[in-house]
Each structure stands twice: as structure tokens, then as C-alpha cells.
Coordinates of C-alpha atoms and ligand atoms in Angstrom, one line a residue:
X162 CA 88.0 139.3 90.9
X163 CA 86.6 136.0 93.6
X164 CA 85.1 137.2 96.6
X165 CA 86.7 135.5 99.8
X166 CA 83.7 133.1 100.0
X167 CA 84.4 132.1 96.4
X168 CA 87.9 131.2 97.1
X169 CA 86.8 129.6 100.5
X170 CA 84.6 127.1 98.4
X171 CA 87.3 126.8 96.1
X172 CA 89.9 126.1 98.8
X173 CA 87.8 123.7 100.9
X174 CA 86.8 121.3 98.1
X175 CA 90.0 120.8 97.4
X176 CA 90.8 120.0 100.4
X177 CA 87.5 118.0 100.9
X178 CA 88.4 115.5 97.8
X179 CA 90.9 114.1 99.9
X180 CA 92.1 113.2 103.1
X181 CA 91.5 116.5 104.5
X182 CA 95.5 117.8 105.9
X183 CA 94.0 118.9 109.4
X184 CA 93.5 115.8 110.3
X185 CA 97.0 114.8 109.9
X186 CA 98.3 117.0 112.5
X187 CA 99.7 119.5 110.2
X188 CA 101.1 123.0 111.6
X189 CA 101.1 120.9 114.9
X190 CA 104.3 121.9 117.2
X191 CA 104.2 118.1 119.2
X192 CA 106.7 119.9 121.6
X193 CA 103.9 121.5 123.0
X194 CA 101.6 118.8 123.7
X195 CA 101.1 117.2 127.2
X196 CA 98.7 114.1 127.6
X197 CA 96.8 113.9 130.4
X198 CA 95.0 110.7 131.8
X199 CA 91.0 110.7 133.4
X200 CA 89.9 107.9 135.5
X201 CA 86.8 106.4 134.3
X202 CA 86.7 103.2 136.3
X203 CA 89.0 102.0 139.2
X204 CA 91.3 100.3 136.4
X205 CA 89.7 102.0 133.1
X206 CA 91.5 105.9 132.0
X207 CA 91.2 107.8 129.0
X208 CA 94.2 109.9 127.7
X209 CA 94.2 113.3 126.3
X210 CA 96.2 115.7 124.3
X211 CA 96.3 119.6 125.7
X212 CA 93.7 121.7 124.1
X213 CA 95.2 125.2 121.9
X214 CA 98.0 122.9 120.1
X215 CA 96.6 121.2 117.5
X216 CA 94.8 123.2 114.6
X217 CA 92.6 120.4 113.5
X218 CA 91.7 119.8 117.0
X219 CA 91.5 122.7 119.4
X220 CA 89.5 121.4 122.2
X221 CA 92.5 118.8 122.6
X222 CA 95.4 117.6 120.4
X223 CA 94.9 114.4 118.3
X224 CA 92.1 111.8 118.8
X225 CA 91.8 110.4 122.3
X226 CA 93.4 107.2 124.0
X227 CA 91.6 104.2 126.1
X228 CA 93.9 102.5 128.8
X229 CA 92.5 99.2 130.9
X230 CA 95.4 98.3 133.2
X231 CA 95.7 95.3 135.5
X232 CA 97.6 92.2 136.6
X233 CA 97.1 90.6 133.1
X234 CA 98.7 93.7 131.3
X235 CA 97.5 96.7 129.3
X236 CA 94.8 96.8 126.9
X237 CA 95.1 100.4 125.0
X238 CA 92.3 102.1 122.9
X239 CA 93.9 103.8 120.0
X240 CA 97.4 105.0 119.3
X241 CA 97.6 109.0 119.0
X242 CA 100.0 110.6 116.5
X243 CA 103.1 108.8 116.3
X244 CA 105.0 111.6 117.2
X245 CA 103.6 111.6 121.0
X246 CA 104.3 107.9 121.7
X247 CA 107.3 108.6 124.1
X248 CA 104.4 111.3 126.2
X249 CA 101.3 108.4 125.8
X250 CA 104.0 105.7 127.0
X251 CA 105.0 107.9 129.6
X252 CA 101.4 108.7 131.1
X253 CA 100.6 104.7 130.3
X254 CA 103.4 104.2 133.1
X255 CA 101.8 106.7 135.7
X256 CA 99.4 104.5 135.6
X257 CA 100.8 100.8 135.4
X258 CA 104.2 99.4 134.7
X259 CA 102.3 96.6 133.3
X260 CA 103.1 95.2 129.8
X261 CA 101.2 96.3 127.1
X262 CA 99.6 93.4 125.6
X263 CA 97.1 94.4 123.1
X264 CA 95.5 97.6 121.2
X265 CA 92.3 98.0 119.3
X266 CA 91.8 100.7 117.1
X267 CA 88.8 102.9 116.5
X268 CA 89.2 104.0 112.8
X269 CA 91.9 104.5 110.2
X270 CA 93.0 108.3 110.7
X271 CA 96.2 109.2 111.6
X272 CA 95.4 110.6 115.1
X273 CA 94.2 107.4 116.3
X274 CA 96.5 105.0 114.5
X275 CA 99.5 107.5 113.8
X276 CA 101.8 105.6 116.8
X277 CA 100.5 101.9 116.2
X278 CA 103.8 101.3 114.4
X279 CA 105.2 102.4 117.3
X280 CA 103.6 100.0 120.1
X281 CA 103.6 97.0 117.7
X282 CA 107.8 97.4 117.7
X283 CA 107.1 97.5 121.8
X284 CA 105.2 93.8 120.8
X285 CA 101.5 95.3 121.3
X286 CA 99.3 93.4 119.3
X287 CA 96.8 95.5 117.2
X288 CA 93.3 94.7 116.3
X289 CA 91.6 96.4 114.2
X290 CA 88.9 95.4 111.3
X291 CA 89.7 94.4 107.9
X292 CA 88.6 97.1 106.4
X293 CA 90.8 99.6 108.7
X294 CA 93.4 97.3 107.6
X295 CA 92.8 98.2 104.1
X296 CA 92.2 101.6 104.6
X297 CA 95.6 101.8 106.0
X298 CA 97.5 100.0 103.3
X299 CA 95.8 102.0 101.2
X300 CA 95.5 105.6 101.5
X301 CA 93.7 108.1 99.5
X302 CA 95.5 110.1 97.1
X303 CA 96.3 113.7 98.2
X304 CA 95.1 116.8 96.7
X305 CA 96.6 117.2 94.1
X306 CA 96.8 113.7 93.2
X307 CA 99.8 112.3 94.1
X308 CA 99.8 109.2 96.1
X309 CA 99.8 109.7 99.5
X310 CA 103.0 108.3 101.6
X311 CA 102.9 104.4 102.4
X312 CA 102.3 103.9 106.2
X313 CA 104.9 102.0 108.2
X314 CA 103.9 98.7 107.4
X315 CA 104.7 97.9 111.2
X316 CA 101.0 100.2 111.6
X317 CA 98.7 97.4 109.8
X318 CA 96.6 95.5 112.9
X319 CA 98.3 91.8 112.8
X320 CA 94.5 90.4 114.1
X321 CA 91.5 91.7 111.4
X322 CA 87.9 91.2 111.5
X323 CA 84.8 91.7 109.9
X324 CA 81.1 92.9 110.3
X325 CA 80.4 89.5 112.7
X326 CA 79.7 89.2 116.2
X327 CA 82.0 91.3 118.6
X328 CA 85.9 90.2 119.3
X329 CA 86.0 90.2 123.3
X330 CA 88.8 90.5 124.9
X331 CA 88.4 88.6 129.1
X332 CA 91.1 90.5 130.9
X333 CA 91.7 92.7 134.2
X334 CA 88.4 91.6 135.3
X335 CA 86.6 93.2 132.7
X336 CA 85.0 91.8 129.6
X337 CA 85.7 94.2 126.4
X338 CA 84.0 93.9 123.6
X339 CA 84.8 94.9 119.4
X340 CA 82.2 96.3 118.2
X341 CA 81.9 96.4 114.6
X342 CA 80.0 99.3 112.8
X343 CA 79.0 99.7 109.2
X344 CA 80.7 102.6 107.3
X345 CA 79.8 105.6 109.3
X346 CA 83.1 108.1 110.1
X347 CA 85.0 105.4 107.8
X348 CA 84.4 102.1 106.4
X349 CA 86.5 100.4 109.5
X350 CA 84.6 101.9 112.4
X351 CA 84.8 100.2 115.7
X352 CA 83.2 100.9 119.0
X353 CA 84.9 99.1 122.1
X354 CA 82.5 98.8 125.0
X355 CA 83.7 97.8 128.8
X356 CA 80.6 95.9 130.3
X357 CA 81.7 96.4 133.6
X358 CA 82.9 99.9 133.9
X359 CA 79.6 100.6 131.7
X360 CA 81.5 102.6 129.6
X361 CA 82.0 102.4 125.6
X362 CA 84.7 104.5 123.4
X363 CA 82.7 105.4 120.1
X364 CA 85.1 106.1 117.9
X365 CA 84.3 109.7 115.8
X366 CA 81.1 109.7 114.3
X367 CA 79.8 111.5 117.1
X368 CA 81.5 114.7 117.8
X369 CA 80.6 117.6 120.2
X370 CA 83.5 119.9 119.1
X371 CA 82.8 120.9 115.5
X372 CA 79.9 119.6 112.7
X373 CA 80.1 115.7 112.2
X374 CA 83.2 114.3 109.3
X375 CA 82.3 111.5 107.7
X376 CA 85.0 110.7 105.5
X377 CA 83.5 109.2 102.1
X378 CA 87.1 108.8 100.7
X379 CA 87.6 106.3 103.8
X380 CA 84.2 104.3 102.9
X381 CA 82.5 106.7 105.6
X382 CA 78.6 107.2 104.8
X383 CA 76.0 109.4 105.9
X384 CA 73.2 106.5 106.0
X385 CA 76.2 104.6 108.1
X386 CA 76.8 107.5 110.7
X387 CA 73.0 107.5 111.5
X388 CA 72.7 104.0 111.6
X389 CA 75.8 104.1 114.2
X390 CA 74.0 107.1 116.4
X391 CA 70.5 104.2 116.3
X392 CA 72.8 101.4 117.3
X393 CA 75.0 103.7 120.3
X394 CA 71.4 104.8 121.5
X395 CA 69.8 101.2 121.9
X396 CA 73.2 99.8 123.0
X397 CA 73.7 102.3 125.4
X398 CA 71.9 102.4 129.5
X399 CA 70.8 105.5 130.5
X400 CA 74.1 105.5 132.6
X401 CA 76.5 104.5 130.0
X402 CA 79.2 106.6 129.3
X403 CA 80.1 107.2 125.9
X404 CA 83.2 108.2 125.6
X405 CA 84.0 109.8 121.7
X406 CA 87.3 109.9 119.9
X407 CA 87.4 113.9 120.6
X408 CA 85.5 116.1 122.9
X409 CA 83.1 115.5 126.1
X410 CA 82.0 112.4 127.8
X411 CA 78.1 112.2 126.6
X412 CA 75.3 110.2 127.7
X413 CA 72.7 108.6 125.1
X414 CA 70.3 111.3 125.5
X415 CA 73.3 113.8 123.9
X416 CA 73.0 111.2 120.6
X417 CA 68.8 112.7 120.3
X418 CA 70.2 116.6 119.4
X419 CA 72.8 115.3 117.5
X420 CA 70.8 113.3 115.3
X421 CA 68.2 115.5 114.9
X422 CA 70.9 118.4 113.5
X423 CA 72.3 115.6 110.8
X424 CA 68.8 114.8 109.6
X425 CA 67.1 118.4 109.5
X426 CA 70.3 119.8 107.4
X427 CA 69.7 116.2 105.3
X428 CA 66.2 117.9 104.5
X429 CA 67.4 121.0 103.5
X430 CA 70.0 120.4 101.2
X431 CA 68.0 117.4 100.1
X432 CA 65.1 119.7 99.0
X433 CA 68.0 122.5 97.7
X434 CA 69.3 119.7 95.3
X435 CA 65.5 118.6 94.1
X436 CA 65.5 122.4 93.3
X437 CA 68.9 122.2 90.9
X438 CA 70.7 124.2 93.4
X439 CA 74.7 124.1 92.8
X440 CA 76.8 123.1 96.1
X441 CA 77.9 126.7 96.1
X442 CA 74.6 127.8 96.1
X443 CA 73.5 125.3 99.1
X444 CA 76.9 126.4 100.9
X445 CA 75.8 130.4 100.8
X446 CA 72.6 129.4 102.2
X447 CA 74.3 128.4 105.6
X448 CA 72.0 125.5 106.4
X449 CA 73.5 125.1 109.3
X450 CA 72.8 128.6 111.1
X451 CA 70.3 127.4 113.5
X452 CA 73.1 125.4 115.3
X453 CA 76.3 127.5 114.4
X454 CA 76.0 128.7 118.3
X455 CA 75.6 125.8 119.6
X456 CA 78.3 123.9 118.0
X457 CA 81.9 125.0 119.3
X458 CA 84.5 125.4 116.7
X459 CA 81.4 124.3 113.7
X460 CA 82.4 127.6 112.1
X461 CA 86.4 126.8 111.5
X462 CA 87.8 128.5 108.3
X463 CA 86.0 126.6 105.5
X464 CA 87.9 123.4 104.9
X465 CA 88.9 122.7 108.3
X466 CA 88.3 119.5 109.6
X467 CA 84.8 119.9 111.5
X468 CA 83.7 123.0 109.8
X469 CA 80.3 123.7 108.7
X470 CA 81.0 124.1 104.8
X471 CA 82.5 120.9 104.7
X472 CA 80.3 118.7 106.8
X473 CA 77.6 120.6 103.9
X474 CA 79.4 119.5 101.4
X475 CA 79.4 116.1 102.4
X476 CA 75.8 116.1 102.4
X477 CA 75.3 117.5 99.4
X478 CA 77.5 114.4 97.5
X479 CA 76.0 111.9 99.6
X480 CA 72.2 112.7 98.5
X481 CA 73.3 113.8 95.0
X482 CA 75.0 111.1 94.8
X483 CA 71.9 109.1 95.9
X484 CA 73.5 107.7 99.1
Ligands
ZN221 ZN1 89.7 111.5 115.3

């Protein structure tokens, strides 16, 4: 006979070898999802999706979207799930009746990139880096091994770029810039900064709902996600706001905490595995307990998307693996 912890670990590493199925909207009724928009700057608004509706992310459905509308048309942030691109294009058009010109998008999963195929057959041009390109054309395998399903090729970003000196965009009186970032939540992170609204959309691998994902079978890395948090804090006024793919609005001083949780459990389980211990063993040891309280919806079923086990587990294959 298992224990229910035993079949938890066996259930989330399952799910952790691939591309985990929370974040692909499953178990999702899209019926029940509103978006609603939030000024951030007299031409700048962020769209979200209603909290409660999607089980991968409760405090509010899919990842979130950047809008900058003007006279010289709409530059979007990210795409949502494809299957809300008639509700984003609706709230897009409480806000301008502008054309949408161009998109960038933050990373490769499925809430942020899930409607691109949609907007590019509306003629929005996507940008995106090479690797996010890649990513896309290129899924991981499920988990139990059989392909995943091919991506509309309509979805793949038309203008690519690499690790070089930001893409800016000069429109709406605003300069926007690309930001690349080396593998951190995936190996085609991007953050998008507005200089003048002083605000910059960093992507996922900084979350405040749930223990950080970095998603190794994307080209995410632990070393990269830290490096990110160094670069968003010295890139960042004390003013900034940085705006993440899911929960709050932070400032850079929300970055210190946050950083400080990653690298104490990278201690812990770093000097569990110079011990021998198993990941099993490291996992029933519940590194993470000093923050569990602190961290809304960290201690999801095991295997859910931002769940303690499996942001363990990640660090456990990223230092055994001597990442
Ligand atoms: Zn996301």
C-alpha cells in the first residue's frame, strides 16, 4: 500500500517531466472568464482574466495582457489563451478602436502566446525572440511521451531576435523597449519596459501567487531566474512598476524577499543532496515551510503549477544536475 504523499511524488514528477497540464488551461470553463483592463499610464493598461476560473491560476485566469494605445495604433503585451481572443479583443476596443499593429511576447507558454495565431490572422505582427520561436515550433513531449500537438503555425512571431541590444519600438509617444533575458522561466524570456510610463512587464519568473516555475524543459534555469531578479533590480527605479505575467504590481524592493526565498531553499536542498538524500526524501523535509504562509496558493496539490513540491523538485535537478 503508498501513502498519499507517495502517490503525490509519484503523480507530480510525472507531471513535472513535462510541460506541466495546468499551465495549459486544462479543466478551464472559458465561458466563465471576464477580462478586465487597469490603467497604468494615461495611454498604458494591463488586462486580466477573473480570479476562481482557472485551476492553474486562481488569483486570475491565464497570464496577463499589456495594451499601449494611441494615434499610431496598438501595441499589445502577450496574447492570453486563444480561446479568450473575442473577450481580450473586446476589452482592447473599450479602450481604442485603434488598429492593432504589433505584439511582443513574454515567453513561450500557452497563456501568454495561446491567441497569437489569432491576432496575426487580424495582421498583428508578433515579436518574440528566436528562441520563443523555437520553443513554439517545438514543444516538449507530453507525459507519457507522445508528441505534443503542433501549434498553429499562424502562432510563430514573424520578427525574432536574439540575446543583443533591446528591439524598441517609438510609438504613441512612448519609447518601448525588448528586453532580452538569458534562460530564466524559459529560454525565450523577454521583459518589455515603457520608459515613460516607468513601468516594465517582466514576464514570469517572478511570481507572488504560488513558489517560482522555471521550466527546464523550455530552456528555463535556476542560475537564469536569479540572474533575471539581479538585472530587474538594477534596471528597475525605486518607482518602477513591475508589472509580472500573474499576480500583483511589485516594486524592486518586492524582488529582495523573493530572492532571498530562491537562494536559502538552494542551500538546503544543495546541502540535502551533498548528504545523498533522494528527491523524495528532500520533498518530505518541506524546505519550504518557513514561507508556506507567506506564499498564497505555494501549497497547491503537489504537481500543480506553482506548488511547493515542484518548484523543490526543480531545485533538486538543477543542483544535482550541477546547474
Ligand atoms: Zn504565465
Amino acid at each position: 500500500m503508498i501513502t498519499a504523499r507517495q502517490f503525490l511524488v509519484a503523480a507530480f514528477t510525472a507531471v513535472v517531466l513535462s510541460t506541466s497540464v495546468w499551465a495549459q488551461g486544462a479543466g478551464t470553463d472559458f465561458s466563465k472568464i471576464d477580462i478586465t483592463a487597469e490603467k497604468i499610464a494615461p495611454n498604458l493598461y494591463m488586462l486580466s482574466g477573473s480570479a476562481g476560473t482557472d485551476p492553474g491560476h486562481q488569483d486570475a485566469a491565464g497570464g496577463r495582457i499589456g495594451v499601449l494605445a494611441g494615434p499610431d495604433g496598438i501595441f499589445m503585451v502577450d496574447a492570453q489563451y486563444g480561446q479568450l481572443t473575442d473577450k481580450v479583443l473586446a476589452a482592447i476596443r473599450q479602450i481604442s478602436p485603434a488598429p492593432i499593429r504589433f505584439m511582443a511576447n513574454t515567453h513561450v507558454h500557452i497563456d501568454h502566446t495561446g491567441g497569437n495565431a489569432n491576432f496575426a490572422k487580424m495582421g498583428v505582427t508578433i515579436f518574440a525572440r528566436e528562441d520563443l520561436r523555437e520553443e513554439l515550433k517545438h514543444p516538449p513531449a507530453l507525459a507519457n511521451g507522445t508528441p505534443a500537438p503542433a501549434r498553429d503555425p499562424a502562432s510563430l512571431p514573424v520578427v525574432t531576435y536574439g540575446m543583443g541590444a533591446p528591439v524598441k519600438f517609438h510609438m504613441n509617444g512612448e519609447v518601448v523597449d525588448l528586453i532580452p533575458v538569458r534562460a530564466a522561466h524559459t529560454g525565450g524570456d523577454t521583459m518589455i519596459r515603457f520608459e515613460n510610463a516607468n513601468a516594465i512587464m517582466i514576464g514570469d519568473f517572478y511570481r507572488n501567487y504560488g513558489y517560482p516555475y522555471i521550466d527546464t524543459n523550455n530552456g528555463g534555469s535556476l542560475k537564469g531566474a536569479l540572474e533575471a531578479l539581479d538585472a530587474t533590480t538594477e534596471l528597475a527605479g525605486p518607482d518602477t512598476r513591475l508589472i509580472p505575467g500573474h499576480g500583483t504590481i511589485i516594486h524592486r524592493t518586492d524582488i529582495v524577499p523573493y530572492r532571498d526565498m530562491i537562494l536559502a531553499v538552494q542551500a538546503k536542498v544543495q546541502q540535502m543532496i551533498s548528504q545523498a538524500k533522494t528527491l523524495q526524501e528532500v520533498l518530505a523535509a518541506h524546505v519550504t515551510a518557513p514561507y508556506d504562509a507567506k506564499v498564497p496558493g505555494g501549497l497547491l496539490p503537489a504537481g500543480a503549477g506553482t506548488s511547493a513540491d515542484r518548484f523543490v523538485a526543480m531545485v533538486y535537478s538543477e543542483l544535482k544536475a550541477g546547474k
